[in-house]
Coordinates of C-alpha atoms in Angstrom, one line a residue:
M1 CA -60.8 -33.5 192.4
R2 CA -62.2 -31.2 195.1
R3 CA -60.6 -27.9 195.5
W4 CA -60.3 -24.9 197.8
L5 CA -61.7 -21.5 197.4
F6 CA -59.5 -19.4 195.1
T7 CA -60.0 -19.5 191.4
T8 CA -61.5 -23.0 191.8
L9 CA -62.6 -23.8 195.3
A10 CA -63.1 -26.3 197.9
L11 CA -62.1 -26.2 201.6
V12 CA -62.8 -23.3 203.9
M13 CA -61.6 -23.3 207.5
L14 CA -63.0 -20.6 209.7
T15 CA -61.6 -20.4 213.2
G16 CA -62.2 -17.8 215.8
M17 CA -64.9 -16.1 213.7
L18 CA -67.2 -18.6 215.4
A19 CA -67.6 -19.4 219.1
G20 CA -67.2 -15.7 220.1
C21 CA -64.3 -15.2 217.7
G22 CA -61.9 -16.7 220.1
E23 CA -59.4 -14.7 222.2
R24 CA -57.4 -12.6 219.8
G25 CA -54.8 -11.6 222.4
A26 CA -54.3 -15.0 223.9
T27 CA -50.9 -16.7 224.1
D28 CA -49.8 -20.2 224.6
S29 CA -46.8 -22.0 225.9
G30 CA -45.2 -22.1 222.4
G31 CA -45.6 -18.4 222.0
T32 CA -44.4 -17.6 225.4
S33 CA -41.4 -19.9 224.9
G34 CA -40.7 -18.2 221.6
A35 CA -40.9 -14.7 223.2
G36 CA -38.6 -15.8 225.9
T37 CA -36.1 -17.2 223.4
A38 CA -36.3 -14.0 221.4
G39 CA -35.8 -11.9 224.5
S40 CA -32.8 -13.9 225.7
A41 CA -31.2 -13.7 222.3
A42 CA -32.1 -10.1 221.8
A43 CA -30.4 -9.3 225.1
D44 CA -27.1 -10.4 223.6
F45 CA -27.5 -7.4 221.2
S46 CA -26.9 -5.0 224.0
Q47 CA -24.5 -2.7 222.2
T48 CA -25.7 0.8 221.1
D49 CA -24.2 3.6 219.2
A50 CA -22.6 4.9 222.4
D51 CA -20.8 1.6 222.8
L52 CA -19.6 1.2 219.2
F53 CA -18.8 4.8 218.2
T54 CA -16.4 7.2 219.9
D55 CA -16.7 11.0 220.0
R56 CA -13.7 11.1 217.8
D57 CA -15.5 9.0 215.1
Y58 CA -17.9 11.9 214.6
E59 CA -15.3 14.7 214.8
T60 CA -14.8 16.4 211.5
D61 CA -13.4 19.8 212.5
Y62 CA -9.9 20.8 211.5
G63 CA -8.0 23.9 210.7
E64 CA -4.9 24.8 208.8
D65 CA -3.2 26.1 211.9
G66 CA -1.3 23.2 213.4
S67 CA -2.1 20.9 210.4
I68 CA 0.3 19.6 207.8
L69 CA -0.6 20.6 204.3
I70 CA 0.1 18.2 201.4
Q71 CA -0.3 19.5 197.8
L72 CA -0.5 16.9 195.0
N73 CA 0.7 18.1 191.6
G74 CA 0.1 15.3 189.1
S75 CA 3.5 13.8 188.9
S76 CA 4.9 15.4 192.1
A77 CA 3.9 16.5 195.6
A78 CA 4.9 19.0 198.3
A79 CA 4.3 19.2 202.0
S80 CA 4.6 21.8 204.7
S81 CA 6.5 19.4 207.1
D82 CA 9.6 17.3 206.7
S83 CA 7.8 14.5 208.5
V84 CA 6.1 13.8 205.2
R85 CA 8.5 11.8 203.0
I86 CA 8.0 12.3 199.3
S87 CA 9.6 10.0 196.7
G88 CA 8.2 10.8 193.2
T89 CA 4.5 10.2 193.5
T90 CA 4.7 8.2 196.7
V91 CA 3.8 10.3 199.8
T92 CA 4.5 8.8 203.2
I93 CA 2.9 10.2 206.4
T94 CA 4.8 9.5 209.6
E95 CA 3.6 12.0 212.2
D96 CA 0.6 11.9 214.5
A97 CA -1.1 15.0 213.3
T98 CA -3.9 16.3 211.0
H99 CA -2.9 16.2 207.4
I100 CA -4.9 18.2 204.8
I101 CA -4.5 16.7 201.3
S102 CA -5.4 18.5 198.1
G103 CA -4.7 18.1 194.4
T104 CA -4.1 15.2 191.9
L105 CA -1.7 12.3 191.7
D106 CA -1.7 10.7 188.2
D107 CA 0.0 7.5 189.3
G108 CA 0.9 7.5 193.0
M109 CA -0.2 6.7 196.5
I110 CA -0.5 8.0 200.0
I111 CA 1.1 5.7 202.7
V112 CA 0.5 6.1 206.4
N113 CA 3.4 4.7 208.4
A114 CA 3.1 6.4 211.8
P115 CA 3.8 5.2 215.4
D116 CA 1.4 2.5 216.6
T117 CA 0.0 4.9 219.1
A118 CA -1.0 7.5 216.5
K119 CA -4.6 8.5 216.0
L120 CA -4.2 10.8 213.1
Q121 CA -6.6 12.6 210.7
L122 CA -6.4 12.7 207.0
V123 CA -8.6 15.4 205.4
L124 CA -9.4 14.8 201.7
N125 CA -9.8 18.3 200.4
G126 CA -10.7 17.7 196.8
V127 CA -8.2 15.0 195.7
D128 CA -8.0 12.7 192.7
I129 CA -5.5 10.0 193.4
H130 CA -4.9 7.1 190.9
S131 CA -2.6 4.2 191.5
E132 CA -2.1 2.0 188.5
T133 CA -0.7 -1.0 190.4
S134 CA -1.5 -0.5 194.1
A135 CA -3.7 1.2 196.7
A136 CA -4.3 4.9 196.4
L137 CA -4.3 5.1 200.2
Y138 CA -2.3 2.5 202.1
I139 CA -2.5 2.6 206.0
L140 CA 0.4 0.5 207.1
E141 CA 1.0 1.5 210.7
A142 CA -0.9 3.6 213.2
D143 CA -3.4 3.0 216.0
K144 CA -6.3 4.4 214.2
V145 CA -6.8 6.7 211.1
F146 CA -9.7 9.1 210.6
V147 CA -10.3 10.0 207.0
T148 CA -12.5 13.1 206.8
L149 CA -14.2 14.3 203.6
A150 CA -14.0 18.1 203.6
D151 CA -17.4 19.7 203.4
G152 CA -18.5 20.3 199.8
T153 CA -15.6 18.6 198.2
E154 CA -15.5 15.8 195.6
N155 CA -12.8 13.2 196.0
T156 CA -11.7 10.3 193.8
L157 CA -9.5 7.3 194.5
S158 CA -8.9 4.6 191.9
N159 CA -6.7 1.7 190.8
G160 CA -5.7 0.8 187.3
G161 CA -6.7 -2.9 187.4
T162 CA -3.7 -4.7 189.0
F163 CA -2.2 -5.0 192.4
T164 CA 1.5 -5.6 192.6
A165 CA 3.1 -6.4 195.9
I166 CA 5.3 -3.7 197.4
D167 CA 5.8 -5.4 200.8
D168 CA 4.7 -8.5 202.7
N169 CA 1.1 -7.4 202.8
N170 CA -1.5 -8.5 200.2
I171 CA -2.7 -5.1 199.2
D172 CA -6.0 -5.6 197.2
A173 CA -8.1 -2.5 197.7
V174 CA -8.1 1.2 196.7
I175 CA -8.1 2.1 200.4
F176 CA -6.2 -0.6 202.2
S177 CA -5.8 -0.3 206.0
K178 CA -4.0 -2.7 208.3
Q179 CA -5.4 -0.7 211.3
D180 CA -8.7 0.7 212.5
L181 CA -10.2 3.0 210.0
T182 CA -13.0 5.7 210.4
L183 CA -14.6 7.5 207.5
N184 CA -16.5 10.7 208.2
G185 CA -17.2 14.2 206.9
S186 CA -19.8 15.8 204.6
G187 CA -18.0 15.6 201.3
S188 CA -18.1 12.8 198.7
L189 CA -15.7 10.0 197.8
T190 CA -15.8 8.0 194.6
I191 CA -13.8 4.8 194.5
T192 CA -13.1 2.6 191.4
S193 CA -11.4 -0.8 191.8
P194 CA -11.5 -2.9 188.6
A195 CA -9.4 -5.7 190.1
G196 CA -10.0 -5.8 193.9
H197 CA -12.0 -4.4 196.8
G198 CA -13.1 -0.9 197.3
I199 CA -12.2 -0.3 201.0
V200 CA -10.5 -2.8 203.3
S201 CA -9.7 -2.6 207.0
K202 CA -8.0 -5.5 208.7
D203 CA -9.5 -4.3 212.0
D204 CA -12.7 -2.2 212.4
L205 CA -14.2 -0.1 209.6
V206 CA -16.4 2.8 210.9
V207 CA -18.5 5.2 208.8
T208 CA -20.2 8.1 210.4
G209 CA -20.8 10.5 207.6
G210 CA -20.1 11.3 203.9
T211 CA -21.3 10.3 200.5
Y212 CA -19.6 7.2 199.0
R213 CA -19.8 5.7 195.5
L214 CA -17.9 2.5 195.1
T215 CA -17.4 0.3 192.1
S216 CA -15.3 -2.8 192.7
A217 CA -14.5 -6.2 191.1
S218 CA -14.6 -7.8 194.6
H219 CA -16.2 -6.6 197.8
G220 CA -17.2 -2.9 198.2
L221 CA -16.5 -2.5 201.9
D222 CA -14.5 -5.3 203.6
A223 CA -13.3 -5.6 207.2
N224 CA -11.9 -8.4 209.5
D225 CA -13.3 -7.3 212.8
S226 CA -16.4 -5.2 212.2
I227 CA -18.2 -2.8 209.9
R228 CA -20.2 -0.1 211.7
I229 CA -22.3 2.5 209.9
T230 CA -24.3 5.4 211.3
G231 CA -25.0 9.1 210.9
E232 CA -25.6 11.1 207.7
T233 CA -24.0 8.5 205.5
A234 CA -24.9 7.7 201.9
I235 CA -23.2 4.6 200.4
T236 CA -23.7 3.4 196.8
V237 CA -22.0 0.1 195.9
D238 CA -21.7 -1.8 192.7
A239 CA -19.7 -4.9 193.6
G240 CA -18.5 -8.0 191.8
K241 CA -18.7 -10.0 195.0
D242 CA -20.4 -8.8 198.3
G243 CA -21.5 -5.2 198.7
I244 CA -20.5 -5.1 202.4
H245 CA -18.5 -8.0 203.9
A246 CA -17.2 -8.6 207.4
E247 CA -15.4 -11.8 208.3
N248 CA -12.6 -12.9 210.6
D249 CA -11.1 -16.3 210.0
E250 CA -9.3 -16.4 213.4
D251 CA -12.0 -15.3 215.8
A252 CA -15.6 -16.3 215.2
S253 CA -16.9 -13.6 217.5
L254 CA -15.5 -11.0 215.2
G255 CA -16.6 -10.1 211.7
F256 CA -19.9 -8.5 212.7
V257 CA -22.0 -5.7 211.0
Y258 CA -23.8 -3.0 212.9
I259 CA -25.9 -0.4 211.1
S260 CA -28.0 2.2 213.0
D261 CA -28.5 4.9 210.3
G262 CA -27.6 5.8 206.8
D263 CA -28.8 5.4 203.2
L264 CA -27.3 2.3 201.5
E265 CA -27.9 1.3 197.9
I266 CA -26.1 -1.9 197.0
E267 CA -25.9 -3.9 193.8
A268 CA -23.8 -7.0 194.2
E269 CA -23.1 -10.2 192.3
G270 CA -22.7 -11.9 195.6
D271 CA -24.4 -11.0 198.9
G272 CA -25.7 -7.5 199.6
I273 CA -24.5 -7.4 203.2
S274 CA -22.6 -10.4 204.7
A275 CA -21.5 -10.8 208.3
G276 CA -19.2 -13.7 209.3
A277 CA -20.4 -13.3 212.9
Y278 CA -23.7 -11.5 213.8
M279 CA -25.6 -8.6 212.3
Q280 CA -27.5 -5.9 214.1
I281 CA -29.6 -3.3 212.3
Q282 CA -31.1 -0.5 214.3
G283 CA -32.2 1.7 211.5
G284 CA -31.3 3.1 208.1
T285 CA -32.6 2.8 204.6
M286 CA -31.3 -0.1 202.5
T287 CA -31.9 -1.0 198.8
V288 CA -30.2 -4.3 197.8
L289 CA -30.0 -6.1 194.5
A290 CA -28.1 -9.4 195.0
G291 CA -27.2 -11.9 192.3
G292 CA -29.2 -10.1 189.6
G293 CA -32.4 -10.3 191.7
S294 CA -35.2 -12.8 192.0
E295 CA -35.4 -13.3 188.3
N296 CA -32.1 -15.3 188.7
G297 CA -33.7 -17.3 191.5
T298 CA -31.7 -20.2 192.9
K299 CA -34.8 -22.1 193.9
E300 CA -37.9 -22.7 191.8
S301 CA -41.2 -24.6 192.3
S302 CA -41.1 -28.1 190.9
D303 CA -44.7 -27.8 189.9
S304 CA -45.1 -27.1 186.2
W305 CA -48.5 -25.5 186.8
G306 CA -47.1 -22.5 188.4
G307 CA -49.6 -20.8 190.6
F308 CA -49.8 -17.2 191.8
R309 CA -47.6 -14.5 190.5
G310 CA -44.4 -15.1 192.4
G311 CA -41.2 -17.1 192.7
G312 CA -42.3 -20.0 190.4
R313 CA -41.0 -20.2 186.9
P314 CA -42.7 -23.2 185.5
G315 CA -40.7 -26.3 184.5
Q316 CA -37.6 -25.5 186.6
S317 CA -36.5 -27.8 189.3
S318 CA -35.5 -26.9 192.9
T319 CA -31.9 -26.5 192.1
A320 CA -29.5 -23.6 192.0
A321 CA -29.6 -21.6 188.8
D322 CA -26.0 -20.6 189.2
D323 CA -22.9 -22.0 190.8
S324 CA -24.1 -23.1 194.3
S325 CA -20.8 -21.9 195.8
T326 CA -21.8 -18.3 195.0
S327 CA -23.9 -16.8 197.7
M328 CA -26.4 -14.3 196.4
K329 CA -28.4 -13.3 199.5
G330 CA -29.6 -9.9 200.5
L331 CA -28.7 -9.8 204.2
K332 CA -26.7 -12.7 205.5
A333 CA -25.2 -13.6 208.9
A334 CA -23.4 -16.7 210.0
G335 CA -24.5 -15.9 213.6
D336 CA -27.7 -14.3 214.9
M337 CA -29.4 -11.4 213.2
L338 CA -31.4 -8.6 214.9
I339 CA -33.4 -6.1 213.0
S340 CA -35.1 -3.5 215.2
D341 CA -35.9 -0.8 212.6
G342 CA -35.2 0.5 209.2
S343 CA -36.5 0.4 205.6
F344 CA -35.5 -2.4 203.3
A345 CA -36.1 -3.0 199.6
I346 CA -34.4 -6.4 198.8
D347 CA -34.4 -8.2 195.4
S348 CA -32.2 -11.3 195.7
A349 CA -31.5 -14.4 193.7
D350 CA -31.0 -16.4 196.9
D351 CA -32.6 -15.8 200.4
S352 CA -33.3 -12.2 201.0
V353 CA -32.7 -12.3 204.8
H354 CA -30.7 -15.3 206.0
S355 CA -29.0 -16.5 209.2
N356 CA -27.2 -19.7 209.9
A357 CA -28.5 -19.3 213.5
S358 CA -31.5 -17.1 214.5
I359 CA -33.3 -14.0 213.2
F360 CA -35.2 -11.6 215.3
V361 CA -37.4 -9.0 213.6
N362 CA -38.6 -6.4 216.1
G363 CA -39.5 -3.7 213.5
G364 CA -38.8 -2.2 210.1
V365 CA -40.5 -2.0 206.8
F366 CA -39.6 -4.6 204.2
E367 CA -40.3 -5.0 200.5
I368 CA -38.9 -8.3 199.3
A369 CA -38.6 -10.3 196.1
S370 CA -36.6 -13.5 196.5
G371 CA -35.5 -16.2 194.2
D372 CA -35.4 -18.5 197.3
D373 CA -36.7 -17.9 200.8
A374 CA -37.6 -14.4 201.8
F375 CA -36.6 -15.0 205.5
H376 CA -34.5 -18.1 206.4
A377 CA -33.0 -19.1 209.7
D378 CA -31.4 -22.4 210.5
E379 CA -32.6 -22.2 214.1
T380 CA -35.3 -19.7 215.1
L381 CA -37.2 -17.0 213.2
T382 CA -39.1 -14.6 215.4
V383 CA -41.2 -11.7 214.2
T384 CA -42.6 -9.3 216.9
A385 CA -43.3 -6.2 214.8
G386 CA -42.8 -4.6 211.5
T387 CA -44.4 -4.4 208.1
I388 CA -43.3 -7.2 205.7
Q389 CA -44.4 -7.4 202.1
I390 CA -43.0 -10.3 200.1
T391 CA -44.0 -10.1 196.5
E392 CA -42.0 -13.1 195.3
S393 CA -40.4 -16.1 197.1
Y394 CA -39.9 -19.8 197.0
E395 CA -40.8 -20.0 200.6
G396 CA -41.8 -17.0 202.7
L397 CA -40.7 -17.6 206.3
E398 CA -38.6 -20.6 207.0
A399 CA -36.8 -21.9 210.1
L400 CA -36.7 -24.9 212.4
H401 CA -38.9 -22.8 214.8
V402 CA -41.0 -19.9 213.4
Y403 CA -42.7 -17.5 215.9
V404 CA -45.0 -14.8 214.7
Q405 CA -45.9 -12.6 217.6
G406 CA -46.8 -9.4 215.9
G407 CA -46.3 -7.4 212.7
D408 CA -48.1 -7.1 209.4
I409 CA -47.0 -9.8 207.0
S410 CA -48.2 -10.3 203.4
L411 CA -46.4 -12.9 201.3
V412 CA -46.5 -14.7 198.0
A413 CA -44.7 -18.1 197.8
S414 CA -44.3 -20.5 194.9
D415 CA -43.9 -23.3 197.5
D416 CA -44.7 -23.0 201.2
G417 CA -45.8 -19.8 202.8
L418 CA -44.5 -20.6 206.3
N419 CA -42.2 -23.6 206.7
A420 CA -40.8 -25.2 209.9
A421 CA -37.8 -27.4 209.1
G422 CA -34.3 -27.6 210.3
G423 CA -30.8 -28.1 208.9
T424 CA -29.8 -27.2 205.4
D425 CA -31.6 -24.6 203.3
S426 CA -33.4 -26.9 200.9
S427 CA -36.9 -27.9 200.3
G428 CA -38.3 -31.3 200.6
T429 CA -41.4 -32.9 199.0
A430 CA -44.8 -33.3 200.6
G431 CA -45.4 -36.5 202.4
G432 CA -48.5 -38.6 202.6
R433 CA -51.6 -37.6 204.7
D434 CA -54.4 -39.7 206.0
G435 CA -56.9 -38.3 203.5
M436 CA -59.3 -35.3 203.2
F437 CA -59.6 -33.3 206.4
A438 CA -57.4 -35.8 208.3
G439 CA -57.0 -34.6 211.9
G440 CA -53.9 -36.6 212.6
P441 CA -50.3 -36.1 211.6
G442 CA -49.2 -36.1 208.0
G443 CA -45.9 -35.9 206.2
G444 CA -44.7 -32.6 205.0
G445 CA -42.0 -31.0 203.0
G446 CA -39.2 -28.7 204.1
M447 CA -35.5 -28.5 204.7
S448 CA -35.4 -31.9 206.3
S449 CA -37.7 -34.8 207.1
S450 CA -37.5 -34.4 210.9
S451 CA -40.6 -33.8 212.9
N452 CA -39.2 -31.5 215.6
G453 CA -40.0 -28.2 213.9
S454 CA -42.7 -25.8 215.1
I455 CA -44.7 -22.9 214.0
T456 CA -46.3 -20.7 216.6
I457 CA -48.6 -17.8 215.8
S458 CA -49.6 -15.6 218.8
G459 CA -50.2 -12.2 217.2
G460 CA -49.9 -10.1 214.1
T461 CA -51.6 -10.2 210.8
L462 CA -50.6 -12.7 208.0
Y463 CA -51.9 -12.9 204.5
I464 CA -50.3 -15.9 202.7
H465 CA -50.6 -16.8 199.0
A466 CA -48.9 -20.1 198.5
S467 CA -48.7 -22.5 195.6
G468 CA -47.4 -25.2 197.9
D469 CA -48.5 -25.6 201.5
G470 CA -49.8 -22.5 203.1
I471 CA -48.4 -23.4 206.5
D472 CA -46.1 -26.4 206.6
A473 CA -45.0 -27.4 210.1
N474 CA -42.7 -30.4 210.0
G475 CA -43.6 -30.9 213.6
S476 CA -46.3 -28.9 215.4
L477 CA -48.5 -25.9 214.7
T478 CA -49.9 -23.7 217.5
I479 CA -52.2 -20.7 217.0
S480 CA -53.1 -18.6 220.0
G481 CA -53.8 -15.2 218.5
G482 CA -53.4 -13.0 215.5
Y483 CA -55.3 -12.9 212.3
T484 CA -54.2 -15.3 209.6
V485 CA -55.5 -15.8 206.0
V486 CA -54.1 -18.5 203.7
V487 CA -55.0 -18.7 200.1
G488 CA -53.5 -22.1 199.2
P489 CA -53.0 -24.2 196.1
T490 CA -55.9 -25.1 193.8
Q491 CA -54.5 -28.5 192.9
G492 CA -51.7 -30.9 193.6
D493 CA -50.5 -32.8 196.7
T494 CA -50.3 -29.7 198.8
A495 CA -52.7 -28.1 201.2
T496 CA -53.5 -25.1 203.3
L497 CA -52.2 -26.8 206.5
D498 CA -49.6 -29.5 206.7
Y499 CA -48.2 -30.8 210.0
D500 CA -46.5 -33.9 211.3
T501 CA -47.5 -34.1 215.0
S502 CA -50.3 -31.7 216.0
A503 CA -52.1 -28.5 215.1
V504 CA -53.8 -26.7 218.0
I505 CA -55.7 -23.5 217.9
T506 CA -56.7 -21.7 221.2
G507 CA -57.3 -18.2 220.0
G508 CA -57.1 -15.8 217.1
T509 CA -58.6 -16.0 213.7
F510 CA -57.6 -18.4 210.9
I511 CA -59.2 -18.5 207.4
G512 CA -57.8 -20.9 204.8
T513 CA -58.8 -21.9 201.3
G514 CA -57.2 -24.3 198.8
A515 CA -57.3 -27.8 197.3
S516 CA -58.8 -30.4 199.6
G517 CA -57.3 -33.5 198.1
M518 CA -54.5 -33.7 200.7
A519 CA -56.0 -31.4 203.3
Q520 CA -55.6 -31.5 207.1
T521 CA -57.5 -29.5 209.7
F522 CA -56.7 -28.9 213.3
S523 CA -56.0 -31.9 215.6
D524 CA -57.3 -30.0 218.6
S525 CA -59.0 -26.7 219.4
Q526 CA -60.5 -24.7 222.2
Q527 CA -62.9 -22.8 219.9
G528 CA -65.1 -23.4 216.9
V529 CA -63.7 -24.9 213.7
V530 CA -65.6 -25.3 210.4
A531 CA -64.1 -27.3 207.6
V532 CA -66.1 -27.4 204.3
S533 CA -65.4 -29.2 201.1
V534 CA -67.2 -28.3 197.9
G535 CA -66.7 -29.3 194.3
S536 CA -64.9 -27.2 191.7
Q537 CA -66.3 -23.8 191.3
S538 CA -65.9 -21.0 188.8
A539 CA -63.9 -17.9 189.8
G540 CA -66.0 -15.3 191.5
T541 CA -68.6 -17.8 192.9
A542 CA -70.0 -16.6 196.2
I543 CA -69.7 -19.1 199.1
T544 CA -72.1 -18.6 202.1
L545 CA -71.5 -20.2 205.5

């Protein structure tokens, strides 16, 4: 069989390096449409830090004058105000004031039951609170509570492994708040929850400062309405479910995640960060290990011959390695996702970056190893800037419509490098083509067999190493700019290019190598295209055009 140029060789497509090298900066209607779509969707992400954080969220000052002091003494407690009710090791705060809490409770809890207009501050000034059967801190009633970690202090909150009902609320976290909750300060807080969540807010959960170390059997951070993180914040999570989880069962517009700064290190058996609505990331540093990492990949190449170093583990089928009901993604949003900046190191058993709607990457530095897709969107995936290095994946970039308008992308895929397909996140099989170098449509694999997908490349740099199709457009492919290099498969029924309806190049540079048995070239072009087929060659053989 004839093969492409890699270890053994065959087909070389050189486009844009001939005929004046094409117009590298040119765009086409597909790229313009994608940019417009990206701009319209990105405009929906209009909120900034100023919109989502109040001055009070950052306020960490306090003084003993005018504050209520609470001293914890192991099996007892004392307070400087009668507004604090103490019953054994249960301390109940009822006044809208600043409370400074120090000391140890061996088996007890702090309860906030203040007026529903209260915006009170709790200062953790070196506390160690353990509740054997409930929350260490339970916020029952208030408008909003600000928990400040006193500068230089180390604080510990923990649960003994069970949660026993004390009222009508299902308390299931070490910090459990029915109201808005803000965490700030410059101290540290360690939370251990062997039976439930680490921190729960039934409304908004805001973090603007502090160092947090959470170990939980369920979610690390959990909120109904939103989770918002910024400032000099360091969060380390080891979670039995999701590291950070926001979801609202009653209002689909709520349950969003917003991160603009901070250092997050997450190890989760479920998703690293999960948003039931949308996710917006403006900055920060994130290290995520989800589901044990790519070595526990949920999707593998069906080809027993493997290929490049990457997602394929020979002999395994394209099925979930674990219970398919368990999501093990790095970053996941049910709605749209916008990433404008930040540093991301993601190692995930399932998709590394996933949206049930659309993803917009406008910046950031990514290092990704995925047991399934590196980036997957059910609708549109748009990359305008950023540096993306994918060392392992089943498919690199996948969506119904894929737009690459900028950025520096390098990827390794055990199946397709770029895949345009819609619907469910599953891979299809390659369809028939009309023969070697066929210019017309051919069948392709992907999430579905529909032919309404599209891939549009109008800028950026792409280096693709794929054991399946290098670029698989279940629909149309348009290239109007950028610099694209595809190192495709050396054998099998896959090819460097695979499309259903058309493949048009009007600018930019495209270089592709791989097996020629099922190869397609462009159906139309406005610049020079060379397609060459040669017999099998030894590795290292020089090819001169």
